[in-house]
Coordinates of C-alpha atoms and ligand atoms in Angstrom, one line a residue:
M996 CA 104.1 60.7 66.5
K997 CA 101.4 60.1 69.0
N998 CA 100.4 56.5 69.2
F999 CA 96.8 56.8 67.9
G1000 CA 97.2 53.9 65.5
S1001 CA 96.1 51.4 68.2
S1002 CA 92.8 53.2 68.4
F1003 CA 92.0 52.9 64.7
I1004 CA 89.6 50.0 64.3
K1005 CA 90.5 49.7 60.6
N1006 CA 94.1 48.9 61.6
F1007 CA 92.9 45.5 62.8
T1008 CA 93.3 42.3 60.8
I1009 CA 90.6 39.7 61.3
S1010 CA 92.7 37.7 63.7
E1011 CA 93.5 40.8 65.7
A1012 CA 89.8 41.6 65.8
E1013 CA 89.0 38.0 67.0
K1014 CA 91.5 38.5 69.8
L1015 CA 90.0 41.8 70.8
F1016 CA 86.5 40.2 71.0
R1017 CA 87.8 37.2 72.9
D1018 CA 89.4 39.5 75.4
L1019 CA 86.0 41.2 75.9
D1020 CA 84.4 37.8 76.5
E1021 CA 82.6 38.1 73.2
K1022 CA 82.4 35.3 70.6
P1023 CA 85.2 35.5 68.0
Y1024 CA 82.7 35.5 65.1
R1025 CA 82.0 39.1 66.2
A1026 CA 85.2 39.9 64.2
T1027 CA 83.5 38.8 60.9
Q1028 CA 80.4 40.8 61.8
L1029 CA 82.6 43.8 62.5
F1030 CA 84.3 43.5 59.1
A1031 CA 80.9 43.1 57.4
W1032 CA 79.9 46.4 58.9
L1033 CA 83.2 48.2 58.2
Y1034 CA 83.8 47.0 54.7
G1035 CA 80.8 45.2 53.3
K1036 CA 78.3 47.8 54.4
N1037 CA 80.8 50.7 54.6
C1038 CA 79.2 51.7 57.9
D1039 CA 80.5 54.9 59.5
S1040 CA 79.2 54.6 63.0
F1041 CA 79.5 51.9 65.8
D1042 CA 75.9 52.9 66.8
D1043 CA 74.6 51.4 63.6
M1044 CA 76.1 48.0 64.2
S1045 CA 72.7 46.6 65.2
N1046 CA 73.8 43.0 65.9
F1047 CA 76.1 44.2 68.7
S1048 CA 74.8 44.8 72.2
K1049 CA 74.5 48.3 73.5
D1050 CA 77.4 47.7 75.9
L1051 CA 79.6 46.5 73.1
R1052 CA 78.7 49.5 70.9
N1053 CA 79.5 51.8 73.9
Y1054 CA 82.8 50.1 74.5
L1055 CA 83.8 50.4 70.8
N1056 CA 82.7 54.0 70.8
Q1057 CA 84.8 54.9 73.8
N1058 CA 87.9 53.0 72.8
F1059 CA 88.1 53.2 69.0
I1060 CA 88.1 55.6 66.1
L1061 CA 86.0 54.3 63.2
N1062 CA 86.8 57.0 60.6
P1063 CA 90.4 58.1 60.9
L1064 CA 89.8 60.7 58.1
V1065 CA 87.4 63.5 57.7
C1066 CA 86.6 64.8 54.1
E1067 CA 87.3 68.5 54.1
Q1068 CA 86.8 69.2 50.4
K1069 CA 85.7 67.5 47.2
L1070 CA 86.5 69.0 43.8
V1071 CA 85.0 67.7 40.6
S1072 CA 86.7 68.5 37.3
E1073 CA 84.4 70.1 34.8
M1074 CA 86.7 68.9 32.0
D1075 CA 86.5 65.1 32.7
G1076 CA 84.6 64.4 35.9
T1077 CA 87.7 63.4 37.9
E1078 CA 87.0 63.9 41.6
K1079 CA 89.6 65.0 44.1
Y1080 CA 89.1 64.5 47.8
L1081 CA 91.0 66.3 50.5
F1082 CA 91.1 64.4 53.8
K1083 CA 92.1 65.7 57.3
T1084 CA 93.8 63.2 59.6
V1085 CA 93.2 63.1 63.4
D1086 CA 96.4 65.0 64.0
D1087 CA 95.3 67.8 61.6
H1088 CA 97.3 67.0 58.5
Y1089 CA 96.0 66.7 55.0
I1090 CA 96.2 63.9 52.4
E1091 CA 94.4 63.5 49.1
S1092 CA 92.8 60.8 47.0
V1093 CA 91.6 61.0 43.4
L1094 CA 88.7 59.2 41.7
I1095 CA 89.3 58.8 38.0
K1096 CA 86.3 57.9 36.0
N1097 CA 87.3 57.7 32.3
E1098 CA 90.4 55.7 32.5
E1099 CA 90.8 54.0 29.1
S1100 CA 92.7 51.1 30.4
D1101 CA 91.1 48.2 32.3
S1102 CA 87.8 48.3 30.5
G1103 CA 86.7 51.7 31.6
R1104 CA 86.5 50.9 35.3
L1105 CA 86.8 53.5 38.0
T1106 CA 90.2 54.0 39.6
I1107 CA 90.9 55.4 43.1
C1108 CA 94.4 56.9 43.5
I1109 CA 95.3 56.7 47.1
S1110 CA 98.1 58.2 49.3
S1111 CA 100.5 56.3 51.5
Q1112 CA 102.3 59.0 53.4
I1113 CA 101.8 62.6 54.5
G1114 CA 104.3 64.4 52.3
C1115 CA 107.2 62.5 50.8
Q1116 CA 111.0 62.2 51.3
M1117 CA 112.0 61.2 47.8
G1118 CA 112.4 64.7 46.3
C1119 CA 111.5 64.0 42.7
T1120 CA 111.8 67.4 40.9
F1121 CA 108.6 67.2 38.9
C1122 CA 106.3 66.0 41.7
S1123 CA 104.2 68.4 43.8
T1124 CA 104.2 66.1 46.9
A1125 CA 108.0 66.7 47.1
K1126 CA 107.3 70.3 47.9
I1127 CA 105.2 69.4 51.0
P1128 CA 107.2 68.8 54.2
F1129 CA 107.3 65.1 55.1
I1130 CA 105.2 64.5 58.2
R1131 CA 104.8 60.7 58.7
N1132 CA 103.7 57.4 57.3
L1133 CA 100.0 56.7 57.0
E1134 CA 98.5 54.0 59.2
A1135 CA 96.9 51.0 57.3
A1136 CA 93.5 52.3 58.6
E1137 CA 94.2 55.7 57.0
I1138 CA 95.1 54.1 53.7
I1139 CA 92.0 51.9 53.7
D1140 CA 89.6 54.7 54.9
Q1141 CA 90.4 56.7 51.7
I1142 CA 88.7 54.0 49.7
C1143 CA 85.8 53.6 52.2
Q1144 CA 85.2 57.4 52.2
V1145 CA 85.5 57.9 48.4
R1146 CA 83.1 55.0 47.9
R1147 CA 80.6 56.4 50.5
I1148 CA 80.7 60.0 49.2
S1149 CA 80.7 59.2 45.5
G1150 CA 78.3 56.2 45.7
L1151 CA 80.6 54.4 43.3
N1152 CA 81.9 51.0 44.3
N1153 CA 83.6 49.0 41.6
N1154 CA 87.2 50.3 41.7
N1155 CA 90.8 49.7 40.7
I1156 CA 93.1 50.9 43.4
V1157 CA 96.4 52.5 42.6
F1158 CA 99.0 53.7 45.2
M1159 CA 99.9 56.7 43.1
G1160 CA 98.8 59.6 45.4
M1161 CA 101.0 61.3 47.9
G1162 CA 104.1 59.5 49.2
E1163 CA 106.3 56.5 48.4
P1164 CA 104.5 53.3 49.3
F1165 CA 107.7 51.3 49.7
M1166 CA 109.0 53.7 52.3
N1167 CA 105.9 52.6 54.3
Y1168 CA 106.1 49.0 53.3
D1169 CA 104.4 47.2 56.3
N1170 CA 101.4 49.4 56.5
V1171 CA 100.9 49.4 52.7
I1172 CA 101.1 45.6 52.5
K1173 CA 98.7 45.3 55.5
A1174 CA 96.3 47.8 53.9
A1175 CA 96.5 46.0 50.5
N1176 CA 95.8 42.7 52.2
I1177 CA 92.7 44.1 54.0
M1178 CA 91.5 45.5 50.6
N1179 CA 91.9 42.1 49.0
Y1180 CA 90.6 40.0 51.9
S1181 CA 87.2 38.5 51.3
F1182 CA 85.9 39.7 54.7
G1183 CA 87.4 43.1 54.0
L1184 CA 86.9 45.2 50.8
H1185 CA 87.2 42.1 48.7
I1186 CA 89.1 43.8 45.8
S1187 CA 91.0 41.4 43.6
V1188 CA 94.8 41.5 43.7
R1189 CA 94.7 42.2 40.0
K1190 CA 92.9 45.5 40.7
I1191 CA 95.4 46.7 43.2
T1192 CA 98.6 48.4 41.9
I1193 CA 101.5 49.5 44.1
S1194 CA 103.7 52.2 42.5
T1195 CA 107.2 52.8 43.6
C1196 CA 110.0 55.1 42.5
G1197 CA 112.4 52.2 42.9
I1198 CA 113.2 51.2 46.5
L1199 CA 115.3 48.2 45.5
P1200 CA 115.4 46.3 48.8
R1201 CA 111.6 46.5 49.2
I1202 CA 111.0 45.5 45.6
N1203 CA 113.2 42.5 46.3
Q1204 CA 111.2 41.7 49.5
F1205 CA 107.9 42.2 47.7
I1206 CA 108.8 39.6 45.1
D1207 CA 110.3 37.2 47.6
E1208 CA 107.2 37.3 49.8
G1209 CA 105.1 36.4 46.8
H1210 CA 102.5 39.1 46.9
L1211 CA 100.3 39.1 43.9
F1212 CA 99.4 42.8 43.7
N1213 CA 100.4 44.5 40.5
L1214 CA 103.6 46.5 40.7
A1215 CA 104.5 49.7 38.9
V1216 CA 107.8 51.4 38.7
S1217 CA 108.1 55.1 37.9
L1218 CA 110.9 55.0 35.4
N1219 CA 110.6 58.6 34.0
D1220 CA 114.2 58.8 32.7
T1221 CA 116.3 56.2 30.9
D1222 CA 119.7 58.0 31.2
T1223 CA 120.8 57.1 34.7
N1224 CA 122.6 60.4 35.3
K1225 CA 119.6 62.4 34.3
R1226 CA 117.4 60.2 36.4
S1227 CA 119.6 60.9 39.4
E1228 CA 118.9 64.6 38.8
T1229 CA 115.1 64.3 38.5
M1230 CA 114.7 61.4 40.9
P1231 CA 117.4 61.5 43.7
V1232 CA 116.5 57.9 44.7
N1233 CA 118.5 56.8 41.6
K1234 CA 121.7 57.8 43.3
K1235 CA 121.1 55.2 46.0
W1236 CA 119.4 52.5 43.9
P1237 CA 120.2 53.1 40.2
I1238 CA 117.6 52.1 37.6
E1239 CA 119.9 49.6 36.0
D1240 CA 120.0 47.7 39.3
V1241 CA 116.2 47.8 39.5
A1242 CA 115.9 46.6 35.9
A1243 CA 118.5 43.8 36.6
L1244 CA 116.5 42.6 39.6
F1245 CA 113.3 42.5 37.6
N1246 CA 114.9 40.7 34.6
K1247 CA 116.3 38.1 37.1
K1248 CA 113.4 37.6 39.4
M1249 CA 110.1 38.6 37.8
P1250 CA 109.9 35.8 35.2
K1251 CA 109.5 33.4 38.2
A1252 CA 106.9 35.7 39.9
H1253 CA 103.4 36.2 38.7
N1254 CA 103.0 39.9 39.0
R1255 CA 102.3 42.2 36.1
L1256 CA 104.8 45.1 35.9
T1257 CA 103.8 48.5 34.7
L1258 CA 106.5 51.1 33.8
E1259 CA 105.2 54.6 34.5
Y1260 CA 106.9 57.2 32.3
V1261 CA 106.0 60.8 32.9
M1262 CA 106.8 62.6 29.6
R1263 CA 108.6 65.9 29.8
K1264 CA 110.1 67.9 26.9
D1265 CA 113.6 66.5 27.6
N1266 CA 113.0 62.8 28.2
I1267 CA 111.3 61.6 25.0
S1268 CA 114.1 61.5 22.5
R1269 CA 115.0 58.7 20.1
D1270 CA 117.9 57.8 22.5
D1271 CA 115.4 57.5 25.4
A1272 CA 113.3 55.0 23.3
V1273 CA 116.5 53.0 22.4
R1274 CA 117.6 52.8 26.1
L1275 CA 114.1 51.9 27.2
K1276 CA 114.0 49.0 24.8
K1277 CA 117.2 47.6 26.1
M1278 CA 116.4 47.9 29.8
F1279 CA 113.6 45.6 30.8
K1280 CA 113.4 42.0 29.5
Y1281 CA 110.2 40.7 31.0
S1282 CA 107.1 39.6 29.1
R1283 CA 104.3 40.6 31.5
I1284 CA 105.2 44.3 31.2
K1285 CA 103.3 47.3 30.0
L1286 CA 104.3 50.9 29.5
N1287 CA 102.2 53.7 30.8
L1288 CA 103.0 57.1 29.3
I1289 CA 101.8 60.1 31.2
P1290 CA 102.2 63.7 30.0
L1291 CA 103.7 65.8 32.7
N1292 CA 101.0 67.7 34.6
G1293 CA 102.5 71.2 34.9
E1294 CA 105.2 73.3 33.2
G1295 CA 107.2 71.4 30.5
T1296 CA 104.6 69.1 29.0
P1297 CA 105.8 68.0 25.5
S1298 CA 103.8 68.7 22.3
E1299 CA 101.4 66.1 20.8
N1300 CA 103.7 65.8 17.9
D1301 CA 106.8 64.9 20.0
I1302 CA 104.7 62.4 22.0
S1303 CA 103.6 60.7 18.8
S1304 CA 107.1 60.4 17.5
F1305 CA 108.2 58.9 20.9
I1306 CA 105.4 56.3 20.7
K1307 CA 106.4 55.4 17.2
E1308 CA 109.9 54.8 18.3
L1309 CA 108.6 52.6 21.2
E1310 CA 106.3 50.5 19.1
I1311 CA 109.1 48.0 18.2
L1312 CA 109.1 47.1 21.9
N1313 CA 106.0 45.0 21.2
I1314 CA 104.5 45.5 24.6
P1315 CA 101.2 47.2 25.4
I1316 CA 101.6 51.0 25.6
T1317 CA 98.9 53.2 27.1
V1318 CA 99.0 57.0 26.9
R1319 CA 97.2 58.5 29.8
K1320 CA 95.4 61.7 29.4
S1321 CA 96.4 64.2 32.0
L1322 CA 93.1 64.3 33.9
G1323 CA 91.7 66.8 36.3
R1324 CA 94.0 69.6 35.2
D1325 CA 91.4 72.2 36.4
I1326 CA 91.4 70.7 39.9
N1327 CA 95.1 70.2 40.3
G1328 CA 94.9 66.5 39.5
A1329 CA 98.6 65.5 39.9
C1330 CA 99.6 64.0 43.2
G1331 CA 100.2 66.5 46.0
Q1332 CA 98.8 69.5 44.1
L1333 CA 95.7 70.0 46.3
S1334 CA 97.1 69.5 49.8
G1335 CA 100.2 71.3 48.6
Q1336 CA 98.0 74.4 48.4
K1337 CA 97.0 73.8 52.1
Y1338 CA 100.6 73.9 53.1
R1339 CA 101.8 76.8 51.0
Ligands
SAH1097 N1 106.1 57.4 44.9 C1 105.4 56.6 44.0 C2 103.9 56.8 43.9 C3 103.5 58.3 43.9 S1 103.7 59.1 42.3 C4 106.0 56.5 42.7 O1 107.0 57.3 42.5 O2 105.6 55.7 41.8 C5 102.6 58.3 41.2 C6 103.0 58.6 39.8 O3 102.7 60.0 39.5 C7 104.4 58.3 39.4 O4 104.5 57.6 38.3 C8 105.0 59.7 39.2 O5 106.1 59.7 38.3 C9 103.8 60.5 38.7 N2 103.8 61.9 38.8 C10 104.4 62.7 39.7 N3 104.3 64.0 39.4 C11 103.7 64.1 38.3 C12 103.3 65.2 37.4 N4 103.5 66.5 37.8 N5 102.6 64.9 36.3 C13 102.4 63.6 35.9 N6 102.7 62.6 36.7 C14 103.3 62.8 37.8

């Protein structure tokens, strides 16, 4: 991969930006001014940074890229208003982000679903991103710019952020954590830790690291199967890091941590039996947990009746259960479905 990351201004933390300005014989407070333009005002041109001298603006223009992504396409679902954005990177690859408007959870706020990688190496059988060749990790700037661009184009600002687009966030740990910190940072996008959720298929060592480092972002684990052999078939990551080990780690460490844990469960015809409910009940013993049931987007979605019986079985669990509607079906709402078309 070409080293273009160093030219993305949105890769800079505030202290890195202070150093940059010091090296240019500028006052370090220029860094907070820069962040106010980039994130507070969501400015898309160095030329508009009116409290910077013309020389400084020229320098920034010549040496840095402000927008690492270009929006190539925006689709709006006629069914539910979900918006899907296709972005092109500077090295001509495609990623996507989804703006979900009528999420029932979290008091009807807007949610932006963002990507962390171009393609994915995890190979989950039901996921469209798995069919796209893996290209590379996204830079922190490319992760953050999805939010800046979706906000700018949609004009909607008050968002939850979920790392549930293309890619496995914990295979790009450093950039994802850096991006999440810039999102949370008061000089940055100033999004509360409670409104940022990182979703993983179960990369055990990184979950461990995440808990040990004490990050306060919400964590989600894509469970999707309760029988470990079946999970190894649908989610190959389970062969390396079996779900029972992931559950054991949570049961041991999470009670001391402060994060909320969401279990994501994509419902197919063959993973919502009574046995699945029984196994699920036994697996996680942690109070700040919730279960998010999502009907499979694509072939093999179970019937409403079967979903209702599964939910009845799970009610004994006594934890919050949300059933997500499958949104944006008419615009290929599931992760990887839109840029997948670009590649095929
Ligand atoms: N790699 C991460 C984040 C990307 S997937 C993870 O595995 O969590 C985000 C969520 O979308 C996961 O819960 C995944 O199971 C779900 N998902 C993938 N394909 C889907 C599909 N076709 N229909 C519904 N949900 C899907």
